[in-house]
mmCIF file of C-alpha atoms in Angstrom:
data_model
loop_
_atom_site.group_PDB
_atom_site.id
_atom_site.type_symbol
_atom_site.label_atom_id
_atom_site.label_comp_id
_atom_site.label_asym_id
_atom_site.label_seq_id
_atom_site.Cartn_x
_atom_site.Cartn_y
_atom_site.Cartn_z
ATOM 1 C CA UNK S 1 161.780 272.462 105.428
ATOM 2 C CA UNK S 2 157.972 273.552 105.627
ATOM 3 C CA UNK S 3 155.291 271.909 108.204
ATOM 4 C CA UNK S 4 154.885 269.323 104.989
ATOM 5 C CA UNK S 5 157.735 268.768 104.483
ATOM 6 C CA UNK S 6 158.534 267.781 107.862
ATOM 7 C CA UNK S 7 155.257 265.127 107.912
ATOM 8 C CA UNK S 8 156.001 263.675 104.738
ATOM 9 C CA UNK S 9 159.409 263.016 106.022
ATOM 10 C CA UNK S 10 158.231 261.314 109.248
ATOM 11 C CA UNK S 11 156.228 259.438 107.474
ATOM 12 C CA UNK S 12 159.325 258.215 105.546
ATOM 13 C CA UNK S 13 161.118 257.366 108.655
ATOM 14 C CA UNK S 14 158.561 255.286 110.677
ATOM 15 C CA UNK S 15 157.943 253.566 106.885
ATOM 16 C CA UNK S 16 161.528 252.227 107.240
ATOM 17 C CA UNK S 17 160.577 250.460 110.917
ATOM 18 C CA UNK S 18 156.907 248.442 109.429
ATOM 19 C CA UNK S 19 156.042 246.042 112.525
ATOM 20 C CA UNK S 20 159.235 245.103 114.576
ATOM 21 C CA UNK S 21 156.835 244.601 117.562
ATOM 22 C CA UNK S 22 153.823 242.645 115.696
ATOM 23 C CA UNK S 23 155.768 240.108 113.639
ATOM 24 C CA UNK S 24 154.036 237.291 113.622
ATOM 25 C CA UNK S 25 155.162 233.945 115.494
ATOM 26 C CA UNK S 26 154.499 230.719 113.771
ATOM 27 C CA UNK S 27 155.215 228.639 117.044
ATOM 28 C CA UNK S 28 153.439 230.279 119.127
ATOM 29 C CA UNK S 29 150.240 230.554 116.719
ATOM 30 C CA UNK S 30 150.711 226.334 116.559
ATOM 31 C CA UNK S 31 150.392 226.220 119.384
ATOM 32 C CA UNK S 32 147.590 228.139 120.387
ATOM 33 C CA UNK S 33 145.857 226.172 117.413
ATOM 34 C CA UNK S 34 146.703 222.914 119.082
ATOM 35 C CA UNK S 35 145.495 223.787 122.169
ATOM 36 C CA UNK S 36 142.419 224.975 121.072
ATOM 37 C CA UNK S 37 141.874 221.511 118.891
ATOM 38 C CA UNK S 38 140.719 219.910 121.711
ATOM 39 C CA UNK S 39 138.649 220.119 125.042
ATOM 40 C CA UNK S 40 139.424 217.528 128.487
ATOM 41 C CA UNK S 41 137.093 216.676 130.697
ATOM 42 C CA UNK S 42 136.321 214.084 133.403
ATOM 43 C CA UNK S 43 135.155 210.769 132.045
ATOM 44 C CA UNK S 44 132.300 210.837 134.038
ATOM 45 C CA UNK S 45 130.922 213.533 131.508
ATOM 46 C CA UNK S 46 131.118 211.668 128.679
ATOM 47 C CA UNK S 47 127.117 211.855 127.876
ATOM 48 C CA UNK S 48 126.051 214.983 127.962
ATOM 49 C CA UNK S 49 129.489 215.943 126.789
ATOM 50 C CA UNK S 50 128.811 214.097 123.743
ATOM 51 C CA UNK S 51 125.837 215.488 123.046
ATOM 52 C CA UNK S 52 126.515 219.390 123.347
ATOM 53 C CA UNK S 53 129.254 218.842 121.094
ATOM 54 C CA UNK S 54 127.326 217.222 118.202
ATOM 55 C CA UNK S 55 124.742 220.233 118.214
ATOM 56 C CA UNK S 56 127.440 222.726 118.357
ATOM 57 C CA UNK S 57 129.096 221.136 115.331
ATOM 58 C CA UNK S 58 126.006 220.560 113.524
ATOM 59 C CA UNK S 59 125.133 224.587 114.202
ATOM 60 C CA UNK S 60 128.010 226.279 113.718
ATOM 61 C CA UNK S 61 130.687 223.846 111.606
ATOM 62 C CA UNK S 62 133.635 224.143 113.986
ATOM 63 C CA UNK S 63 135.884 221.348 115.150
ATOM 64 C CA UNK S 64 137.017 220.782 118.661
ATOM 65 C CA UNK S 65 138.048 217.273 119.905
ATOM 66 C CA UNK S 66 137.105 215.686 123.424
ATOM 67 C CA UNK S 67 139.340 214.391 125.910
ATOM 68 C CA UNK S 68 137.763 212.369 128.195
ATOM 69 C CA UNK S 69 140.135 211.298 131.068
ATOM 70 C CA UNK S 70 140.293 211.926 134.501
ATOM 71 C CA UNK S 71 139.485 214.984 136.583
ATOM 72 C CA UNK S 72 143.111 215.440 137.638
ATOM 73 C CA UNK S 73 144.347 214.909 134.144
ATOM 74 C CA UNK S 74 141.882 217.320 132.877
ATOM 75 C CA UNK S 75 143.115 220.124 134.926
ATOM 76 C CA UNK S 76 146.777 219.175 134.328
ATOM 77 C CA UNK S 77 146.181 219.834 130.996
ATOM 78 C CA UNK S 78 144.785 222.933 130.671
ATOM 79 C CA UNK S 79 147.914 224.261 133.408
ATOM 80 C CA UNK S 80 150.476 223.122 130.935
ATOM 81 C CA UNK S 81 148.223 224.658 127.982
ATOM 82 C CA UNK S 82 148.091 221.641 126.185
ATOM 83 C CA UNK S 83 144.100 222.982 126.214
ATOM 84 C CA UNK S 84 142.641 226.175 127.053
ATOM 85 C CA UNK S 85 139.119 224.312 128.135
ATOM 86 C CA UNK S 86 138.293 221.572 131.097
ATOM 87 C CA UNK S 87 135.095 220.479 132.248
ATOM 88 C CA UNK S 88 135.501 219.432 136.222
ATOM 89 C CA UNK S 89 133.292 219.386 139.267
ATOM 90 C CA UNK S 90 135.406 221.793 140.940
ATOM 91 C CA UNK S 91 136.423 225.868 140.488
ATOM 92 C CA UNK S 92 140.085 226.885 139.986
ATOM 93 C CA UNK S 93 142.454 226.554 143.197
ATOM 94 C CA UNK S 94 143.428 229.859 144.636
ATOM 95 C CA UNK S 95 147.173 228.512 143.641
ATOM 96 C CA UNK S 96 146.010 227.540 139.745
ATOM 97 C CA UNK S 97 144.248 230.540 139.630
ATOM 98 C CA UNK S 98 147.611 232.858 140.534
ATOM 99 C CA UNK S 99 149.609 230.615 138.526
ATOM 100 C CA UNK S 100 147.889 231.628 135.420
ATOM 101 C CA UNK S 101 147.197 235.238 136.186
ATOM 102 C CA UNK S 102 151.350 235.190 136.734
ATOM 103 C CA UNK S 103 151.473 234.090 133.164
ATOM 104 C CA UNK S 104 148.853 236.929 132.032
ATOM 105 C CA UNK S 105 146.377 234.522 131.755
ATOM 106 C CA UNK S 106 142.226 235.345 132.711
ATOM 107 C CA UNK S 107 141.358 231.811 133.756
ATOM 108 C CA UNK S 108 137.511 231.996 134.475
ATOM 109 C CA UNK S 109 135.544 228.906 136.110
ATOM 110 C CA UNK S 110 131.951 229.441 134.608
ATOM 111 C CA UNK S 111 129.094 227.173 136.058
ATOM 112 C CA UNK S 112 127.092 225.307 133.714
ATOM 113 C CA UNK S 113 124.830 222.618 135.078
ATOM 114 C CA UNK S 114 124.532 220.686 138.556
ATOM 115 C CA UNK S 115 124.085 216.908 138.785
ATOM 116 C CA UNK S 116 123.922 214.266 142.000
ATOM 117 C CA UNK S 117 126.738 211.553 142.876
ATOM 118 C CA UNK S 118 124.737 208.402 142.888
ATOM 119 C CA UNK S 119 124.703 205.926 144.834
ATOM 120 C CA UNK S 120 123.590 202.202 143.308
ATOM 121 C CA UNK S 121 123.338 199.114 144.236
ATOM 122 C CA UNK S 122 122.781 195.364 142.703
ATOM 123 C CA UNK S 123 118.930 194.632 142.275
ATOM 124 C CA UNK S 124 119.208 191.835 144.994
ATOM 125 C CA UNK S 125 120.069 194.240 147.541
ATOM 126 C CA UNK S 126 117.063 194.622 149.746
ATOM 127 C CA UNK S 127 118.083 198.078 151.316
ATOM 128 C CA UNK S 128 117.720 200.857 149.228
ATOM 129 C CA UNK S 129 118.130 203.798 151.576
ATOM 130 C CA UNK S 130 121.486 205.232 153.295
ATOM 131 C CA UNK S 131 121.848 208.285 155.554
ATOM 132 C CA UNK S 132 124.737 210.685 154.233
ATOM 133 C CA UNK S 133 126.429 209.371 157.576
ATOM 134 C CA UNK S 134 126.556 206.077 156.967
ATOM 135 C CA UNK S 135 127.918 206.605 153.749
ATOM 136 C CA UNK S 136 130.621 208.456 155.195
ATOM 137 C CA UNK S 137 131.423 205.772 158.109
ATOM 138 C CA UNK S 138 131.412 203.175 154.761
ATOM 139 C CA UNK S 139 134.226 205.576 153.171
ATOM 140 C CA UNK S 140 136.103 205.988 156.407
ATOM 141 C CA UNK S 141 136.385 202.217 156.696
ATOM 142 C CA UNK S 142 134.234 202.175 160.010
ATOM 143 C CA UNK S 143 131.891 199.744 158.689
ATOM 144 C CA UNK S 144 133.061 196.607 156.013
ATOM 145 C CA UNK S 145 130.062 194.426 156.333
ATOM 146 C CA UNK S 146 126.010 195.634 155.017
ATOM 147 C CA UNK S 147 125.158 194.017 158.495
ATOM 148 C CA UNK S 148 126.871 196.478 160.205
ATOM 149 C CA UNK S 149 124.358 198.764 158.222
ATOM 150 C CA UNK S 150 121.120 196.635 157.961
ATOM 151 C CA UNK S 151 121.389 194.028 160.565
ATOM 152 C CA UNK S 152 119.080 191.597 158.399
ATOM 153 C CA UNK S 153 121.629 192.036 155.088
ATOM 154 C CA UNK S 154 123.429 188.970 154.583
ATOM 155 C CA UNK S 155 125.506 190.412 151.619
ATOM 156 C CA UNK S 156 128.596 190.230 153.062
ATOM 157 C CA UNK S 157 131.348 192.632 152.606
ATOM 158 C CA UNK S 158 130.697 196.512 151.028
ATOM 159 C CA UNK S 159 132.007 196.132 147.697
ATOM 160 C CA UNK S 160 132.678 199.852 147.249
ATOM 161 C CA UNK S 161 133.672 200.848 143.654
ATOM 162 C CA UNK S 162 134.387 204.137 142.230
ATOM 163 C CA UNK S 163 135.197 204.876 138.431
ATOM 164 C CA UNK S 164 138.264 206.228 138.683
ATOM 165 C CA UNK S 165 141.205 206.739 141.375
ATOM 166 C CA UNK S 166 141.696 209.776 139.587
ATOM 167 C CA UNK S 167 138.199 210.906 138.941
ATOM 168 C CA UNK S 168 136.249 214.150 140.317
ATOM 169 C CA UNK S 169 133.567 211.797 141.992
ATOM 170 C CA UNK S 170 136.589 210.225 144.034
ATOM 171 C CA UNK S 171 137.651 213.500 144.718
ATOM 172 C CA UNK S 172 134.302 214.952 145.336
ATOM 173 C CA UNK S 173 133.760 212.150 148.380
ATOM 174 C CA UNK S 174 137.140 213.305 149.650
ATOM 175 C CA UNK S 175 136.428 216.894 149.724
ATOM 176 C CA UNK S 176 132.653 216.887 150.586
ATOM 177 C CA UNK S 177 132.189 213.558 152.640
ATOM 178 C CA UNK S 178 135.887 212.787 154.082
ATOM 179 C CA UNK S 179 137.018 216.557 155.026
ATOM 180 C CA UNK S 180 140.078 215.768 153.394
ATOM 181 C CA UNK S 181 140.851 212.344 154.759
ATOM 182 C CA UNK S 182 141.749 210.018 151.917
ATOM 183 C CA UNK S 183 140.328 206.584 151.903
ATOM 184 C CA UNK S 184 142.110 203.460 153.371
ATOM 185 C CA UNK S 185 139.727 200.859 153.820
ATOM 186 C CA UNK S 186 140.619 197.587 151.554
ATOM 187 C CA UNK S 187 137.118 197.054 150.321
ATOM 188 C CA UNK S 188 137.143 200.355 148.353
ATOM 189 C CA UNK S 189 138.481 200.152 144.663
ATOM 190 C CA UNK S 190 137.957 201.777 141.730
ATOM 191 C CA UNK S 191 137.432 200.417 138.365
ATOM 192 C CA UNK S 192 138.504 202.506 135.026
ATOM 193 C CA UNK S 193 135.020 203.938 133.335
ATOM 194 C CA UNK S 194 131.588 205.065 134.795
ATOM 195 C CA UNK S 195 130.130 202.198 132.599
ATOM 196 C CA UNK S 196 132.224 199.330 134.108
ATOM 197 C CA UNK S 197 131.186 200.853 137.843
ATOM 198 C CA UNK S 198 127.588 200.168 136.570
ATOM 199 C CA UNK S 199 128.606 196.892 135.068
ATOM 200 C CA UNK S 200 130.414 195.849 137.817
ATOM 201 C CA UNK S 201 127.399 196.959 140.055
ATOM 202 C CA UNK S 202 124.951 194.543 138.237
ATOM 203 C CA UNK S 203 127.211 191.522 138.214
ATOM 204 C CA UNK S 204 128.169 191.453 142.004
ATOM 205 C CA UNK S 205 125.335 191.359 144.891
ATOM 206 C CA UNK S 206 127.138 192.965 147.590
ATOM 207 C CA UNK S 207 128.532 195.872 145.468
ATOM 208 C CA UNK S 208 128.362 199.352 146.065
ATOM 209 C CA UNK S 209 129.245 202.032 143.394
ATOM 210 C CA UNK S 210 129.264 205.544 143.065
ATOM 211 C CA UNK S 211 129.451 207.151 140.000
ATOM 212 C CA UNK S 212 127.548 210.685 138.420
ATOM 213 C CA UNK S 213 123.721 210.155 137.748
ATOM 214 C CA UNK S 214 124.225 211.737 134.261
ATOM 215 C CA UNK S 215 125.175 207.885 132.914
ATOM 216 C CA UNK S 216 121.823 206.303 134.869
ATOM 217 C CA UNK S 217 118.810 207.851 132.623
ATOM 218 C CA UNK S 218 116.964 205.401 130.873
ATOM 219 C CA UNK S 219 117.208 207.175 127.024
ATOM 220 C CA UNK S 220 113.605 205.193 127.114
ATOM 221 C CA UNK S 221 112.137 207.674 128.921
ATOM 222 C CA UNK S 222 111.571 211.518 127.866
ATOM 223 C CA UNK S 223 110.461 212.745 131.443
ATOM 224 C CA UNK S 224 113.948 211.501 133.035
ATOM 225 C CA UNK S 225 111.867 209.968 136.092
ATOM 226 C CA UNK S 226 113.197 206.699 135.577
ATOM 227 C CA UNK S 227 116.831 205.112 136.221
ATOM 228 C CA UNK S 228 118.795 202.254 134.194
ATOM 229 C CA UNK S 229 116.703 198.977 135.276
ATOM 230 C CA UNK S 230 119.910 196.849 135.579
ATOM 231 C CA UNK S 231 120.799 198.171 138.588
ATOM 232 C CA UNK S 232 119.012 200.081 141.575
ATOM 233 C CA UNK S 233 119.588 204.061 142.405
ATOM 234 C CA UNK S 234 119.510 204.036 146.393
ATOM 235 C CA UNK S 235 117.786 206.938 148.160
ATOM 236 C CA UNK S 236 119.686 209.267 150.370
ATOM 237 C CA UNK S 237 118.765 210.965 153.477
ATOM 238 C CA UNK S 238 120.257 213.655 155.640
ATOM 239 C CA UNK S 239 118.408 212.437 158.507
ATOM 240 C CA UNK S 240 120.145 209.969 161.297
ATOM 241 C CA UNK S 241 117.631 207.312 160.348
ATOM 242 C CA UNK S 242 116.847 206.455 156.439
ATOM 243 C CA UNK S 243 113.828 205.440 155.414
ATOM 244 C CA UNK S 244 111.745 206.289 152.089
ATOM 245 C CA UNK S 245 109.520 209.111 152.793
ATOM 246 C CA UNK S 246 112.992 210.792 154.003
ATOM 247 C CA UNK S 247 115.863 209.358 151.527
ATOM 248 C CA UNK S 248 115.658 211.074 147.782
ATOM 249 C CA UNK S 249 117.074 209.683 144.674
ATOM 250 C CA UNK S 250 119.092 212.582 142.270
ATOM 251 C CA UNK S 251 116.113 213.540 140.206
ATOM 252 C CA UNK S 252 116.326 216.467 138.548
ATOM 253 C CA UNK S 253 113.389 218.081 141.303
ATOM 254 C CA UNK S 254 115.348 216.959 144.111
ATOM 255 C CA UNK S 255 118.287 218.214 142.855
ATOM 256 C CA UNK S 256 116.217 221.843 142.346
ATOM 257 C CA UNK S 257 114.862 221.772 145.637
ATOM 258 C CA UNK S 258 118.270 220.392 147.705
ATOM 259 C CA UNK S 259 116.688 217.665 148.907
ATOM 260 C CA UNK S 260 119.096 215.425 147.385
ATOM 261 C CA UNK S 261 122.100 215.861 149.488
ATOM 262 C CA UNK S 262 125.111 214.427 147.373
ATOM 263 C CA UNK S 263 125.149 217.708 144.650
ATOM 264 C CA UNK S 264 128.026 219.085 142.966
ATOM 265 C CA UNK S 265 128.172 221.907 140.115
ATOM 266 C CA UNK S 266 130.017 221.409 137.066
ATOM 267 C CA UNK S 267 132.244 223.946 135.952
ATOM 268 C CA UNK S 268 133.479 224.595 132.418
ATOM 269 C CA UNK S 269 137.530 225.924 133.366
ATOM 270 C CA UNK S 270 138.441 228.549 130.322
ATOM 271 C CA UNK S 271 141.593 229.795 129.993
ATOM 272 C CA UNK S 272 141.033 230.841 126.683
ATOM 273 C CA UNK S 273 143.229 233.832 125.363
ATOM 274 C CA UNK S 274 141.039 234.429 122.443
ATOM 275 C CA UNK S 275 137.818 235.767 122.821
ATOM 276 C CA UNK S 276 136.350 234.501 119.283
ATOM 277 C CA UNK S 277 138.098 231.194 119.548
ATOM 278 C CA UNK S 278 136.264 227.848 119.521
ATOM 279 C CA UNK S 279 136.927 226.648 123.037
ATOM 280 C CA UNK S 280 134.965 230.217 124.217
ATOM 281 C CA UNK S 281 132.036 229.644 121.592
ATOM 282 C CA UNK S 282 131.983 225.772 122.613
ATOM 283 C CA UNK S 283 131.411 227.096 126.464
ATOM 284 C CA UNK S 284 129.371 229.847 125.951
ATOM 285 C CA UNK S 285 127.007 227.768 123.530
ATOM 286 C CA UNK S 286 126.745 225.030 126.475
ATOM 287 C CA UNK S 287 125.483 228.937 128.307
ATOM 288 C CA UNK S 288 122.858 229.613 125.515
ATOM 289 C CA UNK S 289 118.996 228.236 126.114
ATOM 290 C CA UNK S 290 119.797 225.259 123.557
ATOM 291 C CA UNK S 291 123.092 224.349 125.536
ATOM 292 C CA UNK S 292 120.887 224.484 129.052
ATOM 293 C CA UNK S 293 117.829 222.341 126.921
ATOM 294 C CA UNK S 294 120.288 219.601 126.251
ATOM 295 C CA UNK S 295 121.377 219.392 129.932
ATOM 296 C CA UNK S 296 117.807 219.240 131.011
ATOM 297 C CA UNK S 297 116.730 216.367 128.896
ATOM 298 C CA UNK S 298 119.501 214.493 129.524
ATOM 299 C CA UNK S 299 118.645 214.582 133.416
ATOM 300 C CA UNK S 300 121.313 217.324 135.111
ATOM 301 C CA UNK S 301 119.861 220.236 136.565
ATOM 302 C CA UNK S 302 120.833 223.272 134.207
ATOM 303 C CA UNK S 303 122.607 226.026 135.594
ATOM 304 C CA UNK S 304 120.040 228.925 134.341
ATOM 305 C CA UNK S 305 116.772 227.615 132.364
ATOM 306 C CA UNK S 306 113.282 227.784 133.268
ATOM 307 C CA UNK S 307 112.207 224.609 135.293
ATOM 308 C CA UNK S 308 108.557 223.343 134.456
ATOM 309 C CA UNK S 309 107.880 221.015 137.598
ATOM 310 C CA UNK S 310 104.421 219.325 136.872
ATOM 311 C CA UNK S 311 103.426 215.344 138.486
ATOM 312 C CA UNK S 312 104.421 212.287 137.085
ATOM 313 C CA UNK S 313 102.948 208.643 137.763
ATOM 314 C CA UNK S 314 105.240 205.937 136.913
ATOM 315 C CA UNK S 315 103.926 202.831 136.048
ATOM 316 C CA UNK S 316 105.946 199.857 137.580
ATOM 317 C CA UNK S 317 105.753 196.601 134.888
#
């Protein structure tokens, strides 16, 4: 048999053997599709959310469905790969993030915007400032009664109300405020939505909620200087002592500058395993300058755009 011979009878051979390793697999192609159908987040960011997702649609036609639910949820799901994309307020765990590398995963936590936990309070409350201390000693349980804040409050009991038990501003306050400690005090509760927190806010006088300023801008107002008029946005101070030339509101400046003291990133967690599918291109749009321009009108601080800061009077009706 000549060198041709020889080739054109390899050839021959490896034609009788076409894929055996590169079948396709049906199930696990489902489910990859499935996975990648959809999108959790926390509830809490429902808004902007919302609104990244229409644009990317409109743009570029594809389909991906949110899941708005809570933080814990959120991450549960994408561990399980019943999603490959969760939007959180917190990075991977060194434990999630060997878990997935263990199944030959490259989970990646990519930042994409910072906004403020805000505190509110029911219009008839006459103090509008808080120290980050005090709202700590509130969580911890030390103090029940707004007296035991502002000795001329006669409001009662702290009606403290978070969105969710399960949410990542409950678990933000635990982290960042509570060093761990979980709360135990019976005036703290938690209602099911951001929106019924603000609800629940306006309909009780000695309320106090806490919830992400992303669901207080006024849509009436293009510079995002203003809050929801329903209920008031107290200031917050790092000082020992609050008082309004040293307590800040979570304004987008404020949050630039870190002088509003109750920040947290948010953190798109990809575990894609497709580089060209749609939960990547949904994240990495939210990355492009439009993405980042939708975040800043809607009030968050984007997580890389240019920042025009210029004076603003606001006229109080």
């Amino acid at each position: 048999m000549n060198a041709f011979n020889k080739i054109v009878g390899l050839t021959l051979i490896l034609g009788l053997f076409p894929s055996c390793g590169n079948k396709p697999n049906p199930e696990k192609e489902e489910a990859y599709q499935k996975a990648a159908s959809i999108f959790t987040a926390d509830e809490s960011f429902y808004p902007i959310l919302d609104e990244e997702l229409y644009y990317f649609t409109t743009q570029t036609l594809d389909s991906i469905t949110p899941l708005y639910i809570n933080e814990q949820d959120a991450v549960k799901k994408l561990m399980t790969e019943e999603t490959w994309l969760a939007f959180t307020t917190r990075d991977f765990t060194e434990k999630e993030r060997q878990n997935l590398k263990d199944r030959r995963f490259l989970p990646r936590a990519i930042p994409i915007a910072y906004d403020g936990l805000a505190i509110i309070v029911n219009n008839a409350n006459p103090d509008t400032c808080i120290t980050v201390k005090d709202f700590a000693r509130v969580l911890k349980g030390e103090v029940e009664q707004w007296s035991d804040l502002y000795p001329q409050n006669k409001l009662g009991i702290i009606d403290v109300v978070f969105d969710n038990p399960l949410s990542s501003t409950v678990r933000w306050c635990v982290d960042s405020i509570l060093d761990g400690q979980q709360f135990s005090a019976k005036n703290i509760g938690a209602v099911k939505t951001s929106a019924a927190v603000i609800d629940y806010v306006e309909k009780h006088e000695n309320a106090l909620g806490i919830i992400g300023s992303n669901w207080l801008n006024d849509k009436r107002d293009t510079t995002n200087v203003t809050f929801k008029k329903n209920i008031t946005v107290m200031g917050v101070s790092k000082m020992d002592s609050a008082k309004h030339y040293n307590s800040w509101k979570p304004y987008q400046y404020y949050l630039y500058n870190g002088n509003y003291p109750l920040c947290r990133t948010i953190y798109a967690l990809l575990n894609d395993t497709r580089p060209s599918g749609i939960p990547t291109a949904f994240t990495h749009f939210i990355q492009l300058p439009k993405g980042q321009m939708i975040i800043l009108r809607s009030g968050l601080l984007p997580r890389s755009a240019n920042m025009n800061v210029r004076n603003v009077i606001v006229k109080k009706e």
